[in-house]
CSV table of C-alpha atoms in Angstrom, one decimal:
chain,number,residue,atom,x,y,z
A,230,MET,CA,212.6,-7.7,-95.7
A,231,LYS,CA,215.8,-5.8,-96.4
A,232,LYS,CA,218.7,-6.4,-94.1
A,233,LYS,CA,220.0,-3.3,-92.4
A,234,VAL,CA,223.7,-2.6,-92.4
A,235,ILE,CA,225.1,0.3,-90.5
A,236,ILE,CA,228.7,1.6,-91.2
A,237,ILE,CA,230.2,3.9,-88.7
A,238,GLY,CA,232.9,6.2,-90.3
A,239,GLY,CA,233.3,7.7,-93.8
A,240,GLY,CA,237.1,7.2,-94.0
A,241,TYR,CA,238.9,4.9,-96.4
A,242,GLY,CA,237.5,1.7,-94.9
A,243,GLY,CA,234.0,2.9,-94.4
A,244,VAL,CA,233.6,4.3,-98.0
A,245,ARG,CA,235.1,1.2,-99.5
A,246,ALA,CA,232.7,-1.1,-97.5
A,247,ALA,CA,229.7,1.1,-98.4
A,248,LYS,CA,230.5,1.1,-102.1
A,249,ALA,CA,231.0,-2.7,-102.1
A,250,LEU,CA,227.8,-3.5,-100.3
A,251,ALA,CA,225.8,-1.0,-102.4
A,252,LYS,CA,226.2,-3.4,-105.4
A,253,HIS,CA,224.0,-5.9,-103.7
A,254,LYS,CA,220.2,-5.7,-103.7
A,255,GLY,CA,218.2,-6.5,-100.6
A,256,LEU,CA,220.3,-4.3,-98.3
A,257,GLU,CA,219.5,-1.0,-96.5
A,258,ILE,CA,222.8,0.6,-95.9
A,259,LEU,CA,223.3,3.6,-93.6
A,260,LEU,CA,226.7,5.3,-93.4
A,261,LEU,CA,227.3,7.6,-90.4
A,262,ASP,CA,230.0,10.2,-89.9
A,263,SER,CA,230.3,13.3,-87.9
A,264,LYS,CA,231.7,15.1,-90.9
A,265,PRO,CA,230.0,15.4,-94.3
A,266,TYR,CA,233.1,14.6,-96.3
A,267,HIS,CA,235.7,11.9,-96.8
A,268,TYR,CA,239.2,13.1,-95.9
A,269,LEU,CA,242.0,11.9,-98.2
A,270,GLN,CA,244.7,12.1,-95.6
A,271,THR,CA,247.3,10.3,-97.7
A,272,ASP,CA,247.6,13.4,-100.0
A,273,VAL,CA,247.8,16.0,-97.2
A,274,TYR,CA,251.5,16.6,-97.8
A,275,ASP,CA,250.7,18.3,-101.2
A,276,PHE,CA,248.0,20.3,-99.5
A,277,ILE,CA,250.3,21.7,-96.9
A,278,ALA,CA,253.0,22.5,-99.5
A,279,ASN,CA,250.4,24.5,-101.4
A,280,LYS,CA,250.2,22.2,-104.5
A,281,THR,CA,246.6,21.4,-104.0
A,282,THR,CA,243.4,22.9,-102.5
A,283,ILE,CA,241.0,21.6,-99.9
A,284,THR,CA,238.8,20.1,-102.6
A,285,ASP,CA,241.7,17.8,-103.7
A,286,ILE,CA,241.8,16.2,-100.2
A,287,SER,CA,238.1,15.8,-99.6
A,288,VAL,CA,235.1,14.1,-101.3
A,289,SER,CA,231.5,14.9,-100.3
A,290,LEU,CA,229.8,12.0,-98.6
A,291,VAL,CA,226.5,13.7,-99.3
A,292,THR,CA,226.8,13.7,-103.0
A,293,LEU,CA,228.8,10.5,-103.2
A,294,PHE,CA,225.7,8.6,-102.3
A,295,TYR,CA,223.1,11.1,-103.5
A,296,ASP,CA,221.7,8.3,-105.8
A,297,GLY,CA,220.2,6.6,-102.8
A,298,SER,CA,222.4,3.5,-103.0
A,299,VAL,CA,223.6,4.3,-99.5
A,300,ASN,CA,221.9,6.5,-97.0
A,301,PHE,CA,224.3,9.0,-95.5
A,302,LEU,CA,223.6,10.6,-92.1
A,303,GLN,CA,225.9,13.2,-90.5
A,304,ARG,CA,225.9,12.0,-87.0
A,305,LYS,CA,228.4,11.2,-84.2
A,306,VAL,CA,227.8,7.7,-82.7
A,307,SER,CA,227.9,7.8,-78.9
A,308,LYS,CA,227.3,4.2,-78.0
A,309,ILE,CA,226.9,0.7,-79.4
A,310,ILE,CA,224.4,-1.7,-77.8
A,311,PRO,CA,225.4,-5.0,-79.4
A,312,SER,CA,223.0,-7.0,-77.2
A,313,GLU,CA,220.1,-5.2,-78.8
A,314,ASN,CA,221.6,-4.6,-82.2
A,315,LYS,CA,221.3,-0.9,-81.8
A,316,ILE,CA,223.5,2.2,-81.8
A,317,LEU,CA,222.9,5.6,-80.1
A,318,THR,CA,223.8,8.9,-81.7
A,319,SER,CA,224.9,12.0,-79.9
A,320,ILE,CA,221.5,13.6,-80.4
A,321,GLY,CA,219.7,10.6,-78.7
A,322,GLU,CA,218.6,8.7,-81.8
A,323,GLU,CA,218.3,4.9,-81.6
A,324,LEU,CA,219.2,3.1,-84.8
A,325,SER,CA,218.9,-0.6,-85.3
A,326,TYR,CA,220.9,-2.9,-87.5
A,327,ASP,CA,221.3,-6.5,-88.6
A,328,TYR,CA,225.0,-6.0,-89.3
A,329,LEU,CA,227.3,-3.4,-88.1
A,330,ILE,CA,230.7,-2.3,-89.5
A,331,THR,CA,232.8,-0.1,-87.3
A,332,ALA,CA,235.3,2.0,-89.3
A,333,ASN,CA,235.5,5.0,-86.9
A,334,GLY,CA,239.2,5.6,-87.6
A,335,SER,CA,241.7,7.3,-85.4
A,336,ARG,CA,243.0,10.7,-84.4
A,337,THR,CA,246.4,12.1,-83.5
A,338,PHE,CA,247.6,10.9,-80.1
A,339,PHE,CA,249.2,13.5,-77.9
A,340,PRO,CA,250.8,11.6,-75.0
A,341,SER,CA,250.3,13.4,-71.7
A,342,PHE,CA,253.8,12.5,-70.5
A,343,ILE,CA,255.2,15.1,-73.0
A,344,GLU,CA,254.4,18.3,-71.2
A,345,GLY,CA,252.9,21.0,-73.4
A,346,LEU,CA,252.6,18.8,-76.5
A,347,SER,CA,248.8,19.0,-76.9
A,348,THR,CA,249.0,22.8,-76.2
A,349,TYR,CA,251.6,23.8,-78.7
A,350,ALA,CA,251.7,21.1,-81.4
A,351,HIS,CA,249.4,20.4,-84.3
A,352,GLY,CA,248.3,17.2,-85.9
A,353,VAL,CA,247.1,16.4,-89.5
A,354,LYS,CA,244.5,13.7,-88.9
A,355,SER,CA,241.7,16.0,-89.7
A,356,ILE,CA,241.1,18.7,-92.4
A,357,LYS,CA,240.7,21.3,-89.7
A,358,ARG,CA,244.1,20.6,-88.2
A,359,SER,CA,245.8,20.4,-91.6
A,360,PHE,CA,244.2,23.7,-92.7
A,361,GLU,CA,245.4,25.4,-89.5
A,362,PHE,CA,248.9,24.1,-90.0
A,363,LYS,CA,248.9,25.1,-93.7
A,364,GLN,CA,247.9,28.6,-92.7
A,365,LYS,CA,250.7,28.9,-90.2
A,366,PHE,CA,253.2,27.6,-92.7
A,367,GLU,CA,252.1,30.1,-95.3
A,368,GLU,CA,252.2,32.9,-92.7
A,369,ALA,CA,255.8,31.9,-91.9
A,370,ILE,CA,256.8,32.3,-95.5
A,371,TYR,CA,255.0,35.6,-95.7
A,372,LYS,CA,256.8,36.9,-92.7
A,373,LYS,CA,260.2,35.9,-94.3
A,374,VAL,CA,259.2,37.8,-97.5
A,375,GLU,CA,258.2,40.9,-95.4
A,376,SER,CA,261.6,40.8,-93.6
A,377,GLU,CA,263.6,40.7,-96.8
A,378,GLY,CA,265.1,44.2,-96.2
A,379,THR,CA,266.3,43.2,-92.7
A,380,CYS,CA,266.8,39.5,-93.0
A,381,GLU,CA,270.4,39.6,-91.8
A,382,LEU,CA,268.9,40.6,-88.4
A,383,SER,CA,266.1,38.1,-88.4
A,384,PRO,CA,266.6,34.6,-86.9
A,385,ASP,CA,265.6,31.5,-88.7
A,386,PHE,CA,262.0,30.4,-88.6
A,387,ASN,CA,262.0,27.0,-87.1
A,388,ILE,CA,259.5,24.2,-87.8
A,389,VAL,CA,259.7,21.1,-85.7
A,390,ILE,CA,258.1,17.8,-86.7
A,391,GLY,CA,257.8,15.2,-84.0
A,392,GLY,CA,257.7,11.7,-85.4
A,393,GLY,CA,259.8,10.3,-88.2
A,394,GLY,CA,257.3,7.8,-89.6
A,395,LEU,CA,255.7,8.0,-93.0
A,396,SER,CA,253.6,11.1,-92.3
A,397,GLY,CA,256.4,13.0,-90.7
A,398,VAL,CA,258.9,12.2,-93.4
A,399,GLU,CA,256.5,13.2,-96.3
A,400,ILE,CA,255.4,16.4,-94.6
A,401,ALA,CA,259.0,17.4,-93.8
A,402,ALA,CA,260.0,16.8,-97.4
A,403,ALA,CA,257.0,18.6,-98.9
A,404,MET,CA,257.5,21.7,-96.7
A,405,ALA,CA,261.3,21.8,-97.3
A,406,GLU,CA,260.9,21.5,-101.1
A,407,TYR,CA,258.2,24.1,-101.3
A,408,SER,CA,260.0,26.7,-99.2
A,409,GLU,CA,263.2,26.2,-101.1
A,410,ARG,CA,261.4,26.5,-104.4
A,411,PHE,CA,259.5,29.5,-103.3
A,412,PHE,CA,262.5,31.6,-102.4
A,413,LYS,CA,264.5,30.5,-105.4
A,414,ILE,CA,261.7,31.4,-107.9
A,415,GLY,CA,261.1,34.7,-106.2
A,416,GLY,CA,264.8,35.6,-106.2
A,417,TYR,CA,264.7,36.3,-102.4
A,418,ALA,CA,267.9,36.5,-100.5
A,419,CYS,CA,266.1,36.0,-97.2
A,420,GLY,CA,265.3,32.3,-96.8
A,421,GLY,CA,265.9,30.9,-93.3
A,422,ILE,CA,263.0,28.5,-92.8
A,423,SER,CA,264.6,25.6,-90.9
A,424,ILE,CA,262.8,22.2,-90.6
A,425,TYR,CA,263.7,19.7,-87.8
A,426,LEU,CA,262.5,16.1,-87.9
A,427,VAL,CA,262.8,14.4,-84.5
A,428,GLU,CA,262.4,10.7,-84.1
A,429,ALA,CA,262.9,8.7,-80.8
A,430,ALA,CA,263.8,5.5,-82.7
A,431,PRO,CA,267.3,4.9,-84.1
A,432,THR,CA,266.2,5.8,-87.6
A,433,ILE,CA,263.4,7.5,-89.5
A,434,LEU,CA,260.9,5.1,-91.1
A,435,ASN,CA,261.8,2.6,-88.4
A,436,GLY,CA,260.9,-0.9,-89.4
A,437,LEU,CA,260.7,-0.3,-93.1
A,438,ASP,CA,263.1,-1.5,-95.8
A,439,LYS,CA,266.7,-0.2,-95.6
A,440,PHE,CA,266.4,1.1,-99.2
A,441,LEU,CA,263.5,3.4,-98.2
A,442,ILE,CA,265.3,4.6,-95.0
A,443,GLU,CA,268.5,5.4,-96.7
A,444,LYS,CA,267.0,7.1,-99.8
A,445,SER,CA,264.6,9.1,-97.6
A,446,LYS,CA,267.4,10.3,-95.3
A,447,LYS,CA,269.6,11.4,-98.2
A,448,ARG,CA,266.7,13.3,-99.9
A,449,LEU,CA,265.7,15.1,-96.7
A,450,GLU,CA,269.3,16.1,-96.0
A,451,GLU,CA,269.6,17.4,-99.6
A,452,LEU,CA,266.5,19.5,-98.9
A,453,GLY,CA,268.1,21.0,-95.8
A,454,VAL,CA,266.0,19.1,-93.2
A,455,THR,CA,267.8,18.5,-89.9
A,456,ILE,CA,267.2,14.9,-88.9
A,457,ILE,CA,267.5,14.0,-85.2
A,458,THR,CA,267.1,10.3,-84.3
A,459,GLY,CA,267.5,8.4,-81.1
A,460,ASP,CA,266.3,11.4,-79.0
A,461,LYS,CA,263.0,11.8,-77.3
A,462,ILE,CA,260.9,15.0,-77.0
A,463,LEU,CA,260.5,15.6,-73.3
A,464,LYS,CA,258.7,18.9,-73.2
A,465,VAL,CA,257.2,21.5,-75.5
A,466,GLU,CA,257.1,25.1,-74.6
A,467,GLU,CA,255.5,27.9,-76.6
A,468,HIS,CA,258.7,28.6,-78.6
A,469,THR,CA,261.0,25.7,-77.6
A,470,VAL,CA,261.2,21.9,-77.9
A,471,LEU,CA,263.3,20.2,-75.2
A,472,LEU,CA,264.8,16.8,-76.0
A,473,GLY,CA,266.0,14.0,-73.7
A,474,SER,CA,269.6,14.7,-74.7
A,475,GLY,CA,269.4,18.2,-73.2
A,476,LYS,CA,269.2,19.9,-76.6
A,477,ALA,CA,266.7,22.8,-76.9
A,478,ILE,CA,265.3,23.6,-80.4
A,479,PRO,CA,263.9,27.1,-80.9
A,480,MET,CA,260.4,26.6,-82.4
A,481,ASN,CA,258.0,28.8,-84.1
A,482,PHE,CA,255.5,26.0,-84.6
A,483,MET,CA,255.3,22.3,-84.4
A,484,ILE,CA,253.5,19.4,-86.0
A,485,TRP,CA,253.1,16.0,-84.2
A,486,THR,CA,252.9,12.8,-86.2
A,487,GLY,CA,254.2,10.5,-83.4
A,488,GLY,CA,251.2,8.3,-83.0
A,489,ILE,CA,247.4,7.7,-83.1
A,490,GLU,CA,244.6,6.8,-80.8
A,491,VAL,CA,241.4,5.1,-81.7
A,492,ARG,CA,238.1,7.1,-81.8
A,493,ARG,CA,236.7,4.7,-79.3
A,494,ILE,CA,232.9,4.3,-79.1
A,495,GLU,CA,231.3,3.1,-75.9
A,496,GLY,CA,230.0,-0.4,-76.1
A,497,ASP,CA,229.5,-3.4,-73.8
A,498,GLY,CA,231.3,-6.7,-74.4
A,499,PHE,CA,234.0,-5.6,-76.8
A,500,SER,CA,237.7,-6.5,-76.3
A,501,TYR,CA,240.4,-4.0,-76.9
A,502,ASN,CA,244.2,-4.1,-77.2
A,503,GLN,CA,246.5,-1.7,-75.4
A,504,ARG,CA,246.2,0.9,-78.2
A,505,GLY,CA,242.4,0.9,-77.9
A,506,GLN,CA,241.8,-1.1,-81.1
A,507,LEU,CA,239.0,-3.6,-81.2
A,508,LYS,CA,240.2,-7.1,-81.2
A,509,ILE,CA,238.8,-9.1,-84.1
A,510,ASP,CA,238.8,-12.7,-85.3
A,511,GLU,CA,240.1,-13.9,-88.6
A,512,TYR,CA,236.9,-12.8,-90.4
A,513,CYS,CA,237.1,-9.2,-89.2
A,514,ARG,CA,234.4,-9.8,-86.7
A,515,ALA,CA,234.6,-8.2,-83.2
A,516,ILE,CA,235.6,-10.9,-80.8
A,517,GLY,CA,232.4,-12.5,-79.3
A,518,PHE,CA,230.0,-11.1,-81.9
A,519,GLN,CA,228.7,-12.7,-85.2
A,520,ASN,CA,227.3,-9.5,-86.7
A,521,VAL,CA,229.7,-6.8,-85.7
A,522,PHE,CA,232.7,-6.2,-87.9
A,523,ALA,CA,235.7,-3.8,-87.4
A,524,ILE,CA,238.0,-2.5,-90.1
A,525,GLY,CA,240.8,0.1,-90.6
A,526,ASP,CA,242.5,2.0,-87.8
A,527,CYS,CA,240.0,1.1,-85.1
A,528,ALA,CA,240.7,-2.7,-85.4
A,529,GLU,CA,243.7,-4.8,-84.5
A,530,ILE,CA,244.4,-6.4,-87.9
A,531,VAL,CA,246.9,-9.2,-88.2
A,532,ASN,CA,248.4,-10.4,-91.5
A,533,THR,CA,249.2,-13.9,-92.6
A,534,SER,CA,252.5,-13.8,-90.8
A,535,GLY,CA,250.9,-13.0,-87.5
A,536,LYS,CA,252.1,-9.4,-87.5
A,537,ILE,CA,249.8,-6.6,-86.5
A,538,LEU,CA,249.5,-4.3,-89.5
A,539,ALA,CA,250.1,-0.5,-89.2
A,540,PRO,CA,247.0,1.6,-89.6
A,541,THR,CA,247.2,2.7,-93.2
A,542,ALA,CA,244.6,3.6,-95.9
A,543,MET,CA,245.5,0.4,-97.8
A,544,VAL,CA,245.0,-1.8,-94.7
A,545,ALA,CA,241.6,-0.1,-94.2
A,546,GLU,CA,240.5,-0.8,-97.7
A,547,PHE,CA,241.7,-4.4,-97.7
A,548,SER,CA,239.9,-5.1,-94.4
A,549,ALA,CA,236.8,-3.4,-95.8
A,550,ASP,CA,236.8,-5.8,-98.7
A,551,ILE,CA,236.8,-8.8,-96.3
A,552,ALA,CA,234.2,-7.3,-94.0
A,553,GLY,CA,231.9,-6.4,-96.9
A,554,TYR,CA,232.2,-9.9,-98.4
A,555,ASN,CA,231.6,-11.6,-95.0
A,556,VAL,CA,228.5,-9.5,-94.3
A,557,MET,CA,227.0,-10.8,-97.6
A,558,ALA,CA,228.3,-14.3,-97.0
A,559,SER,CA,226.6,-14.3,-93.5
A,560,ILE,CA,223.3,-13.2,-95.0
A,561,GLU,CA,223.5,-15.8,-97.8
A,562,GLY,CA,224.7,-18.6,-95.6
A,563,LYS,CA,228.0,-19.0,-97.4
A,564,GLY,CA,231.5,-19.6,-96.1
A,565,LEU,CA,233.4,-16.6,-94.7
A,566,LYS,CA,236.6,-15.2,-96.0
A,567,LYS,CA,239.6,-15.0,-93.7
A,568,ILE,CA,242.1,-12.1,-93.4
A,569,GLU,CA,244.7,-13.4,-95.8
A,570,PHE,CA,246.5,-10.4,-97.4
A,571,ASP,CA,249.9,-8.9,-97.4
A,572,LEU,CA,250.5,-5.3,-98.6
A,573,PRO,CA,251.8,-5.0,-102.1
A,574,GLY,CA,254.2,-2.3,-101.2
A,575,ILE,CA,254.7,1.3,-100.1
A,576,LEU,CA,255.4,4.7,-101.7
A,577,VAL,CA,257.1,7.6,-99.9
A,578,ALA,CA,256.6,11.1,-101.4
A,579,LEU,CA,259.7,13.2,-100.8
A,580,GLY,CA,258.8,16.6,-102.2
A,581,GLY,CA,258.6,17.9,-105.8
A,582,PHE,CA,258.6,15.2,-108.4
A,583,TYR,CA,260.5,12.8,-106.2
A,584,THR,CA,259.0,9.6,-104.7
A,585,ILE,CA,260.6,6.3,-103.7
A,586,GLY,CA,258.9,3.0,-103.1
A,587,ILE,CA,258.9,-0.8,-103.3
A,588,ILE,CA,256.0,-2.3,-105.2
A,589,TYR,CA,255.8,-6.1,-105.3
A,590,LYS,CA,259.5,-6.2,-104.3
A,591,ILE,CA,260.5,-3.9,-107.2
A,592,LYS,CA,262.4,-0.7,-106.0
A,593,ILE,CA,261.5,2.5,-107.8
A,594,GLY,CA,262.4,6.1,-107.3
A,595,GLY,CA,262.5,9.7,-108.6
A,596,ILE,CA,260.1,10.7,-111.3
A,597,ILE,CA,258.9,7.1,-111.9
A,598,GLY,CA,258.0,6.8,-108.2
A,599,TYR,CA,256.2,10.2,-108.4
A,600,LEU,CA,254.1,9.1,-111.4
A,601,ALA,CA,253.3,5.9,-109.6
A,602,LYS,CA,252.2,7.7,-106.5
A,603,LYS,CA,250.0,10.1,-108.5
A,604,ALA,CA,248.5,7.3,-110.5
A,605,VAL,CA,247.5,5.5,-107.2
A,606,SER,CA,246.0,8.8,-105.9
A,607,HIS,CA,244.1,9.4,-109.2
A,608,MET,CA,242.8,5.9,-109.5
A,609,TYR,CA,241.4,6.2,-106.0
A,610,LYS,CA,239.8,9.6,-106.2
A,611,TRP,CA,238.6,9.7,-109.8
A,612,PRO,CA,235.9,7.0,-109.4
A,613,LEU,CA,234.7,8.8,-106.3
A,614,THR,CA,234.4,12.2,-107.9
A,615,LEU,CA,232.8,10.6,-111.0
A,616,LYS,CA,230.2,9.0,-108.8
A,617,CYS,CA,229.5,12.3,-107.1
A,618,LYS,CA,228.9,13.9,-110.5
A,619,GLN,CA,226.7,11.0,-111.7
A,620,SER,CA,224.7,11.1,-108.5
A,621,LEU,CA,224.0,14.8,-108.8
A,622,LEU,CA,223.0,14.4,-112.5
A,623,LYS,CA,220.5,11.6,-111.6
A,624,SER,CA,219.0,13.8,-108.9
A,625,CYS,CA,218.4,16.6,-111.3
A,626,LYS,CA,216.4,14.5,-113.8
């Protein structure tokens, strides 16, 4: 009898685990997600800057596994019952499993202690949020074009980005470069789109290599981004962002990248950290369970140095590899693989054809970095789109 494996979440980790397990015979694999597509959030900065379309940041989960190697079901999971090896969906279905991999990801965290943040700020952890933000950004540019004849009377259009981590920096750079290029190409005199990047830590990209911090800061300043560090956002009003220093920034719209929260699923017996992530053992198994694995953003993943890794696409994929291997090893009675990986590096897209990064301790920048970033994106998405096409062709025969 085939072993049943359920994977919750069609993000970077869930898709990776599904593809890996699909190579093995004797498995019945079910992938669940509330959305019918895989969202490529790591490329959202180009989408917002109007370089790509919505099809460039999404892959259909329906056609990806149309060949039957994995069964995809568009469902939201409401509860896990590990004592019975079952899950419940939001429409009341009971689905049983032999092995479960939770890869339910995360969403933008809007802390309640920042008054007005959830009301007036936007996140980019979903296509819907990114699309809404992109529309508002393009509307802002359109309004500046419309006001060309009276621009000397029109105040600047202010965009505030809360959070100077990787997402905040990449989005700020992409928007600044795009708006600058737009007005120059069109020959418009009326520019005036101002971008503020606010970070509570002493520096942007806090915790990353000094090379990345300094190069990013210089690039953002060259693009006209106003960087404010060491200052907290205390309150957000409809058209104003108030900082701890007493400074008030006029704001037309705001994007928040200052943190995430786990898409937590109700379940008995699980252990969580303060961020809501599932605690796992060295084999990616949820603490206390032999057949429940957790990967990606929803899990507390610790590297070989004992450091909790930031929730990134690369971490999700690496943990998916380990969980997928260990599911098969458990079935076949083999030894399990431990979490023993360190990230090979990082790339930071800074608008236009400019990207910096450190890959295996080698520092790169400019057009070389840009080409490296594009190569990574292409190598990830191309096999997925190819599989979608192949699956559709097989279904038509």
